[in-house]
Amino acid sequence: MAKKDIDWHNLGFGYVKTDKRYVSNFKDSAWDDGALISDDTITISECAGVLQYAQTVFEGLKAYTTEDGHVVCFRPDLNAERLEQSAKRLEMPAFPQDRFVDAVVQTVKANIDYVPPYGSGATLYIRPYMFGTNAVIGVKPADEYQFRVFTTPVGPYFKGGAKPITIRVSDFDRAAPHGTGHIKAGLNYAMSLHAIVDAHNQGFAENVYLDAATRTKIEETGGANILFITKDNKVVTPKSNSILPSITRRSLLIVAKEYLGLEVEEREVYLDEVKDFAECGLCGTAAVISPVGKINDHGKEICFPSGMEEMGPITKKLYETLTGIQMGRIEAPKGWIKVIE
Ligand SMILES: *Cc1c(COP(=O)(O)O)cnc(C)c1O
């Protein structure tokens, strides 16, 4: 076994096929034993539930090499739990949480030569997902499902350092109250594509969505939760039932409290008060934290004092502490790091 001949430092964010993927099928009310296979293609009915009514949910996490040379992933038990919550909301069967973690471990082990080396900034992205496979034409849940895990190596999120981005307040809504904003489902992304293409065309990196009911409160962006830092160094993050519970955000709040001794507030955050914050960042598995320098609200610019050159100082401490924990340079809370090899 030898590492693949890949230019890790210049890897982008595209899909790169790796050797093995994990597949388990649900039929007659039970999951089969599951197996690693080589075929990267899927053959299903033209009338499959996923194709007609978007019955699909997913997860995203990373495997990477720590300073002492282990291949690990970060809190996969929380991805297992979240996939189950997402599946329930779309009337899909739960994939047992211990089997989820085992499937992730098996898939990473089978593709271990694609795990980028420590220090490269690259990682092996892991995508577990589940979808309805049998024919469904009347609107109802499928009876048969496939759970699958594939991996793909991805490059460093920030090439040449994390530069703050400008995001805009979107006129589109992401999630309705009592809707599906809190689950990780493809349907939440399909509807965001138009908004993101439009944002990019207007020169913005991302959309920040407001609560759909009153359009006065900050929710999150299309694929990341949002954090603010007050001028007196408190960490503030929006509370809402239509936000996806980011594992990165939940971990950062623990890091803020337990490692940095910062005060943390999870509460409703009004667009009107954003101008008073000192720093802002987007958090998710891909980047951990992307600093936000500016929010454009219909032509009115909200500029954070941390500016457009670098991460704000508290954001940076949060980022360095969490990535330090992930990479094994700082001792992790119990159960956060799952050693694969
Ligand atoms: C996946 C996702 C996030 C980030 O969650 P992590 O668990 O931190 O990767 C945030 N918002 C949305 C809408 C997401 O789909």
Coordinates of C-alpha atoms and ligand atoms in Angstrom, one line a residue:
M1 CA 0.0 0.0 0.0
A2 CA 1.3 3.4 -0.9
K3 CA -0.2 6.9 -1.0
K4 CA -1.7 7.7 -4.4
D5 CA 0.3 10.0 -6.6
I6 CA -1.8 13.1 -6.1
D7 CA -0.7 16.7 -5.9
W8 CA -2.3 17.2 -2.5
H9 CA -1.5 20.9 -2.2
N10 CA -3.2 21.7 -5.5
L11 CA -6.2 19.5 -5.2
G12 CA -9.5 21.3 -5.9
F13 CA -13.0 20.6 -4.7
G14 CA -14.1 18.3 -7.5
Y15 CA -15.2 14.7 -7.2
V16 CA -12.3 12.2 -7.6
K17 CA -13.3 8.6 -7.8
T18 CA -11.7 6.4 -5.1
D19 CA -11.4 2.6 -5.0
K20 CA -14.2 1.4 -2.8
R21 CA -17.6 2.5 -1.5
Y22 CA -19.9 1.0 1.1
V23 CA -23.4 -0.1 0.2
S24 CA -26.3 -1.5 2.2
N25 CA -29.8 -2.0 0.9
F26 CA -33.1 -1.8 2.8
K27 CA -35.8 -4.2 1.6
D28 CA -38.7 -6.1 3.3
S29 CA -38.3 -3.8 6.3
A30 CA -34.7 -4.7 7.0
W31 CA -31.1 -3.5 6.1
D32 CA -28.9 -6.2 4.6
D33 CA -25.4 -6.8 5.9
G34 CA -23.8 -4.2 3.7
A35 CA -20.5 -4.5 1.8
L36 CA -17.6 -2.6 0.2
I37 CA -17.9 -2.6 -3.6
S38 CA -15.9 -1.2 -6.5
D39 CA -18.8 -0.1 -8.8
D40 CA -19.2 3.7 -8.6
T41 CA -22.4 3.7 -10.6
I42 CA -26.0 3.0 -9.4
T43 CA -28.8 1.4 -11.4
I44 CA -32.3 2.1 -10.1
S45 CA -35.9 2.3 -11.4
E46 CA -36.7 5.3 -13.6
C47 CA -39.5 5.8 -11.2
A48 CA -37.4 5.6 -8.0
G49 CA -38.6 7.7 -5.0
V50 CA -35.4 9.7 -5.0
L51 CA -35.8 10.7 -8.7
Q52 CA -39.5 11.6 -8.5
Y53 CA -40.0 13.1 -5.0
A54 CA -36.4 13.8 -3.9
Q55 CA -36.5 11.3 -1.0
T56 CA -32.8 11.6 -0.1
V57 CA -30.7 12.7 2.9
F58 CA -27.0 13.0 3.3
E59 CA -24.1 13.7 5.6
G60 CA -20.6 15.1 5.2
L61 CA -17.4 14.6 7.2
K62 CA -13.7 14.3 6.7
A63 CA -10.9 11.9 7.4
Y64 CA -7.4 13.3 7.7
T65 CA -4.0 12.6 9.0
T66 CA -3.0 13.9 12.5
E67 CA 0.3 15.2 13.5
D68 CA 1.3 11.8 15.0
G69 CA 0.4 10.0 11.8
H70 CA -3.0 8.5 12.6
V71 CA -5.9 8.6 10.2
V72 CA -9.0 9.9 12.1
C73 CA -12.3 11.5 11.7
F74 CA -14.2 14.0 13.8
R75 CA -17.3 13.1 15.9
P76 CA -18.8 10.7 13.3
D77 CA -21.4 9.7 16.0
L78 CA -23.0 13.0 15.6
N79 CA -23.3 12.5 11.8
A80 CA -24.9 9.2 12.5
E81 CA -27.4 10.7 14.8
R82 CA -28.2 13.6 12.4
L83 CA -28.7 11.3 9.5
E84 CA -31.2 9.4 11.5
Q85 CA -33.1 12.6 12.4
S86 CA -33.0 13.7 8.7
A87 CA -34.3 10.3 7.6
K88 CA -37.1 10.3 10.1
R89 CA -38.4 13.6 8.8
L90 CA -38.6 12.3 5.2
E91 CA -40.2 9.0 6.4
M92 CA -37.1 7.0 5.6
P93 CA -35.8 4.1 7.8
A94 CA -33.0 4.8 10.3
F95 CA -29.6 3.3 9.4
P96 CA -28.3 2.0 12.8
Q97 CA -25.9 4.6 14.3
D98 CA -23.2 2.1 15.2
R99 CA -23.4 0.7 11.7
F100 CA -23.1 4.2 10.2
V101 CA -19.8 4.7 12.1
D102 CA -18.6 1.3 11.1
A103 CA -19.4 1.9 7.4
V104 CA -17.5 5.2 7.6
V105 CA -14.5 3.4 9.1
Q106 CA -14.6 0.6 6.6
T107 CA -14.9 3.0 3.6
V108 CA -12.0 5.1 4.8
K109 CA -9.8 2.1 5.5
A110 CA -10.6 0.7 2.0
N111 CA -9.4 4.1 0.5
I112 CA -6.6 4.8 3.0
D113 CA -4.2 5.7 0.2
Y114 CA -6.3 8.6 -0.7
V115 CA -6.1 10.2 2.8
P116 CA -3.9 13.2 2.3
P117 CA -0.8 13.6 4.5
Y118 CA -0.6 15.8 7.6
G119 CA 0.2 19.4 6.8
S120 CA -1.1 19.3 3.2
G121 CA -4.4 21.0 4.2
A122 CA -6.2 18.4 2.0
T123 CA -8.6 15.9 3.5
L124 CA -10.6 12.8 2.4
Y125 CA -14.2 14.0 2.3
I126 CA -16.7 11.3 3.3
R127 CA -20.2 11.4 1.9
P128 CA -22.8 9.1 3.6
Y129 CA -26.3 9.2 2.0
M130 CA -29.5 7.4 1.7
F131 CA -32.2 7.4 -0.9
G132 CA -35.5 5.7 -2.0
T133 CA -34.8 3.2 -4.7
N134 CA -38.1 1.5 -5.7
A135 CA -40.7 2.8 -8.0
V136 CA -43.1 5.3 -6.4
I137 CA -45.6 7.2 -8.6
G138 CA -48.4 8.0 -6.1
V139 CA -47.0 10.4 -3.5
K140 CA -45.8 8.2 -0.6
P141 CA -42.5 7.0 0.9
A142 CA -40.5 4.4 -0.9
D143 CA -40.3 0.8 0.6
E144 CA -36.8 0.2 -0.5
Y145 CA -33.7 2.3 0.2
Q146 CA -30.0 2.4 -0.4
F147 CA -27.4 3.7 2.2
R148 CA -24.1 4.4 0.6
V149 CA -20.8 6.0 1.7
F150 CA -18.2 7.2 -0.8
T151 CA -15.0 9.2 -0.3
T152 CA -13.2 11.8 -2.4
P153 CA -10.0 13.6 -1.7
V154 CA -10.4 17.4 -1.5
G155 CA -7.9 20.2 -1.5
P156 CA -7.3 22.8 1.2
Y157 CA -10.4 25.0 1.5
F158 CA -8.3 28.1 1.7
K159 CA -5.4 28.2 -0.6
G160 CA -3.0 30.9 0.6
G161 CA -4.8 31.7 3.8
A162 CA -8.4 32.4 4.8
K163 CA -9.5 35.7 3.3
P164 CA -12.7 37.2 4.6
I165 CA -15.6 37.0 2.2
T166 CA -18.6 39.3 1.4
I167 CA -22.1 37.8 1.7
R168 CA -25.4 39.2 0.9
V169 CA -28.8 39.2 2.6
S170 CA -30.9 37.0 0.3
D171 CA -34.4 37.9 -1.0
F172 CA -35.0 34.1 -1.3
D173 CA -36.0 32.1 1.8
R174 CA -34.1 28.9 2.7
A175 CA -36.5 27.2 5.1
A176 CA -40.1 27.7 6.3
P177 CA -41.0 27.6 10.0
H178 CA -41.9 24.0 10.8
G179 CA -40.4 23.0 7.5
T180 CA -37.2 21.0 6.7
G181 CA -34.5 23.5 7.3
H182 CA -33.1 21.5 10.3
I183 CA -32.4 18.4 8.3
K184 CA -29.6 17.6 5.9
A185 CA -31.6 16.8 2.7
G186 CA -30.9 17.4 -0.9
L187 CA -34.1 19.3 -1.2
N188 CA -32.7 22.1 0.8
Y189 CA -29.9 22.4 -1.6
A190 CA -31.9 22.1 -4.9
M191 CA -33.8 25.3 -3.9
S192 CA -30.7 27.1 -3.0
L193 CA -29.0 26.7 -6.4
H194 CA -30.7 29.6 -8.0
A195 CA -30.0 31.9 -5.1
I196 CA -26.3 31.0 -5.1
V197 CA -25.8 31.3 -8.8
D198 CA -27.5 34.7 -8.6
A199 CA -25.3 35.7 -5.6
H200 CA -22.2 34.8 -7.5
N201 CA -23.4 36.7 -10.6
Q202 CA -23.7 39.7 -8.4
G203 CA -20.2 39.3 -7.0
F204 CA -21.1 37.8 -3.6
A205 CA -19.6 34.6 -2.1
E206 CA -22.8 33.4 -0.3
N207 CA -26.3 34.2 0.7
V208 CA -27.3 34.7 4.3
Y209 CA -30.9 33.8 4.8
L210 CA -33.4 35.5 7.1
D211 CA -36.2 33.7 9.0
A212 CA -39.0 33.2 6.4
A213 CA -41.8 34.3 8.8
T214 CA -40.6 37.8 9.7
R215 CA -37.5 38.4 7.6
T216 CA -35.9 40.2 10.5
K217 CA -33.7 37.5 12.0
I218 CA -30.5 35.9 10.8
E219 CA -30.7 32.1 10.1
E220 CA -27.7 30.7 8.2
T221 CA -26.1 30.6 4.8
G222 CA -26.8 27.8 2.2
G223 CA -24.4 25.4 3.6
A224 CA -22.9 26.8 6.8
N225 CA -24.1 28.1 10.2
I226 CA -23.1 31.7 11.3
L227 CA -21.2 32.9 14.3
F228 CA -20.8 36.5 15.5
I229 CA -18.4 37.9 18.1
T230 CA -19.5 40.9 20.1
K231 CA -17.2 43.8 20.9
D232 CA -16.7 42.4 24.4
N233 CA -15.7 39.0 23.0
K234 CA -18.9 37.0 23.4
V235 CA -19.7 34.3 20.9
V236 CA -23.3 34.7 19.6
T237 CA -25.0 32.3 17.2
P238 CA -28.6 32.3 16.0
K239 CA -31.2 30.0 17.6
S240 CA -33.9 28.8 15.3
N241 CA -35.8 25.5 14.5
S242 CA -35.1 25.9 10.8
I243 CA -31.3 26.0 11.1
L244 CA -29.3 22.8 10.3
P245 CA -27.5 21.8 13.6
S246 CA -23.9 22.1 12.4
I247 CA -21.5 19.8 14.2
T248 CA -18.7 22.3 13.6
R249 CA -20.8 25.1 15.2
R250 CA -21.7 22.9 18.2
S251 CA -18.1 22.0 18.7
L252 CA -16.9 25.6 18.4
L253 CA -19.3 26.7 21.1
I254 CA -17.8 24.0 23.4
V255 CA -14.3 25.2 22.4
A256 CA -15.3 28.8 23.1
K257 CA -16.5 27.9 26.6
E258 CA -14.2 25.2 27.7
Y259 CA -10.9 26.0 26.0
L260 CA -11.1 29.8 25.6
G261 CA -13.2 30.8 28.6
L262 CA -15.5 32.9 26.4
E263 CA -19.2 33.5 27.0
V264 CA -21.5 31.9 24.5
E265 CA -25.0 32.9 23.6
E266 CA -27.4 30.9 21.4
R267 CA -30.3 33.3 20.8
E268 CA -32.3 35.0 18.1
V269 CA -30.1 37.4 16.2
Y270 CA -31.8 40.4 14.5
L271 CA -30.4 41.7 11.2
D272 CA -30.7 45.2 12.8
E273 CA -28.1 44.4 15.4
V274 CA -25.5 42.8 13.1
K275 CA -23.8 46.2 12.6
D276 CA -22.8 46.1 16.3
F277 CA -20.8 42.9 16.1
A278 CA -17.0 42.9 15.9
E279 CA -16.5 39.7 13.9
C280 CA -18.4 37.2 11.8
G281 CA -17.7 33.7 10.5
L282 CA -19.4 30.8 8.7
C283 CA -18.9 27.4 10.1
G284 CA -19.1 23.9 8.6
T285 CA -17.1 20.8 8.0
A286 CA -15.5 22.1 4.7
A287 CA -13.8 25.2 6.0
V288 CA -14.3 24.9 9.8
I289 CA -14.6 28.7 9.8
S290 CA -14.8 31.1 6.8
P291 CA -14.4 34.7 8.0
V292 CA -16.9 37.2 6.8
G293 CA -15.7 40.8 6.3
K294 CA -18.9 42.3 5.0
I295 CA -22.6 41.7 4.8
N296 CA -24.4 43.5 2.0
D297 CA -28.0 44.2 2.9
H298 CA -29.6 45.5 -0.4
G299 CA -26.8 47.8 -1.2
K300 CA -26.1 48.8 2.4
E301 CA -22.8 47.5 3.6
I302 CA -22.3 46.2 7.1
C303 CA -18.5 46.1 7.5
F304 CA -17.1 44.2 10.5
P305 CA -14.2 46.0 12.2
S306 CA -12.0 42.9 11.6
G307 CA -11.9 44.0 8.0
M308 CA -11.3 42.2 4.6
E309 CA -7.7 41.3 5.1
E310 CA -7.7 38.6 7.8
M311 CA -9.8 36.6 10.3
G312 CA -10.9 38.6 13.4
P313 CA -8.8 37.7 16.4
I314 CA -11.4 35.8 18.3
T315 CA -12.5 33.9 15.2
K316 CA -8.9 33.0 14.6
K317 CA -8.5 31.7 18.2
L318 CA -11.6 29.5 17.7
Y319 CA -10.4 28.3 14.3
E320 CA -6.9 27.5 15.6
T321 CA -8.1 25.7 18.7
L322 CA -10.6 23.5 16.9
T323 CA -8.3 22.7 14.0
G324 CA -5.6 22.0 16.7
I325 CA -7.9 19.6 18.4
Q326 CA -8.8 17.9 15.1
M327 CA -5.2 17.6 14.0
G328 CA -4.0 16.2 17.4
R329 CA -2.0 19.2 18.5
I330 CA -4.3 20.0 21.3
E331 CA -6.0 17.4 23.6
A332 CA -9.5 16.7 22.4
P333 CA -12.6 16.3 24.6
K334 CA -13.4 12.6 25.2
G335 CA -15.0 10.9 22.2
W336 CA -14.3 13.7 19.6
I337 CA -11.6 11.9 17.6
K338 CA -12.4 8.5 16.0
V339 CA -9.1 6.8 15.2
I340 CA -9.4 4.8 12.0
E341 CA -5.8 3.6 11.6
Ligands
LIG1 C1 -24.0 20.5 6.5 C2 -24.5 21.9 6.7 C3 -23.9 22.8 7.7 C4 -22.6 22.5 8.3 O1 -22.7 21.4 9.2 P1 -21.4 20.7 9.8 O2 -22.0 19.5 10.5 O3 -20.7 21.6 10.6 O4 -20.6 20.3 8.6 C5 -24.6 24.0 7.9 N1 -25.7 24.3 7.2 C6 -26.3 23.5 6.3 C7 -27.5 24.0 5.7 C8 -25.7 22.3 6.1 O5 -26.3 21.5 5.2

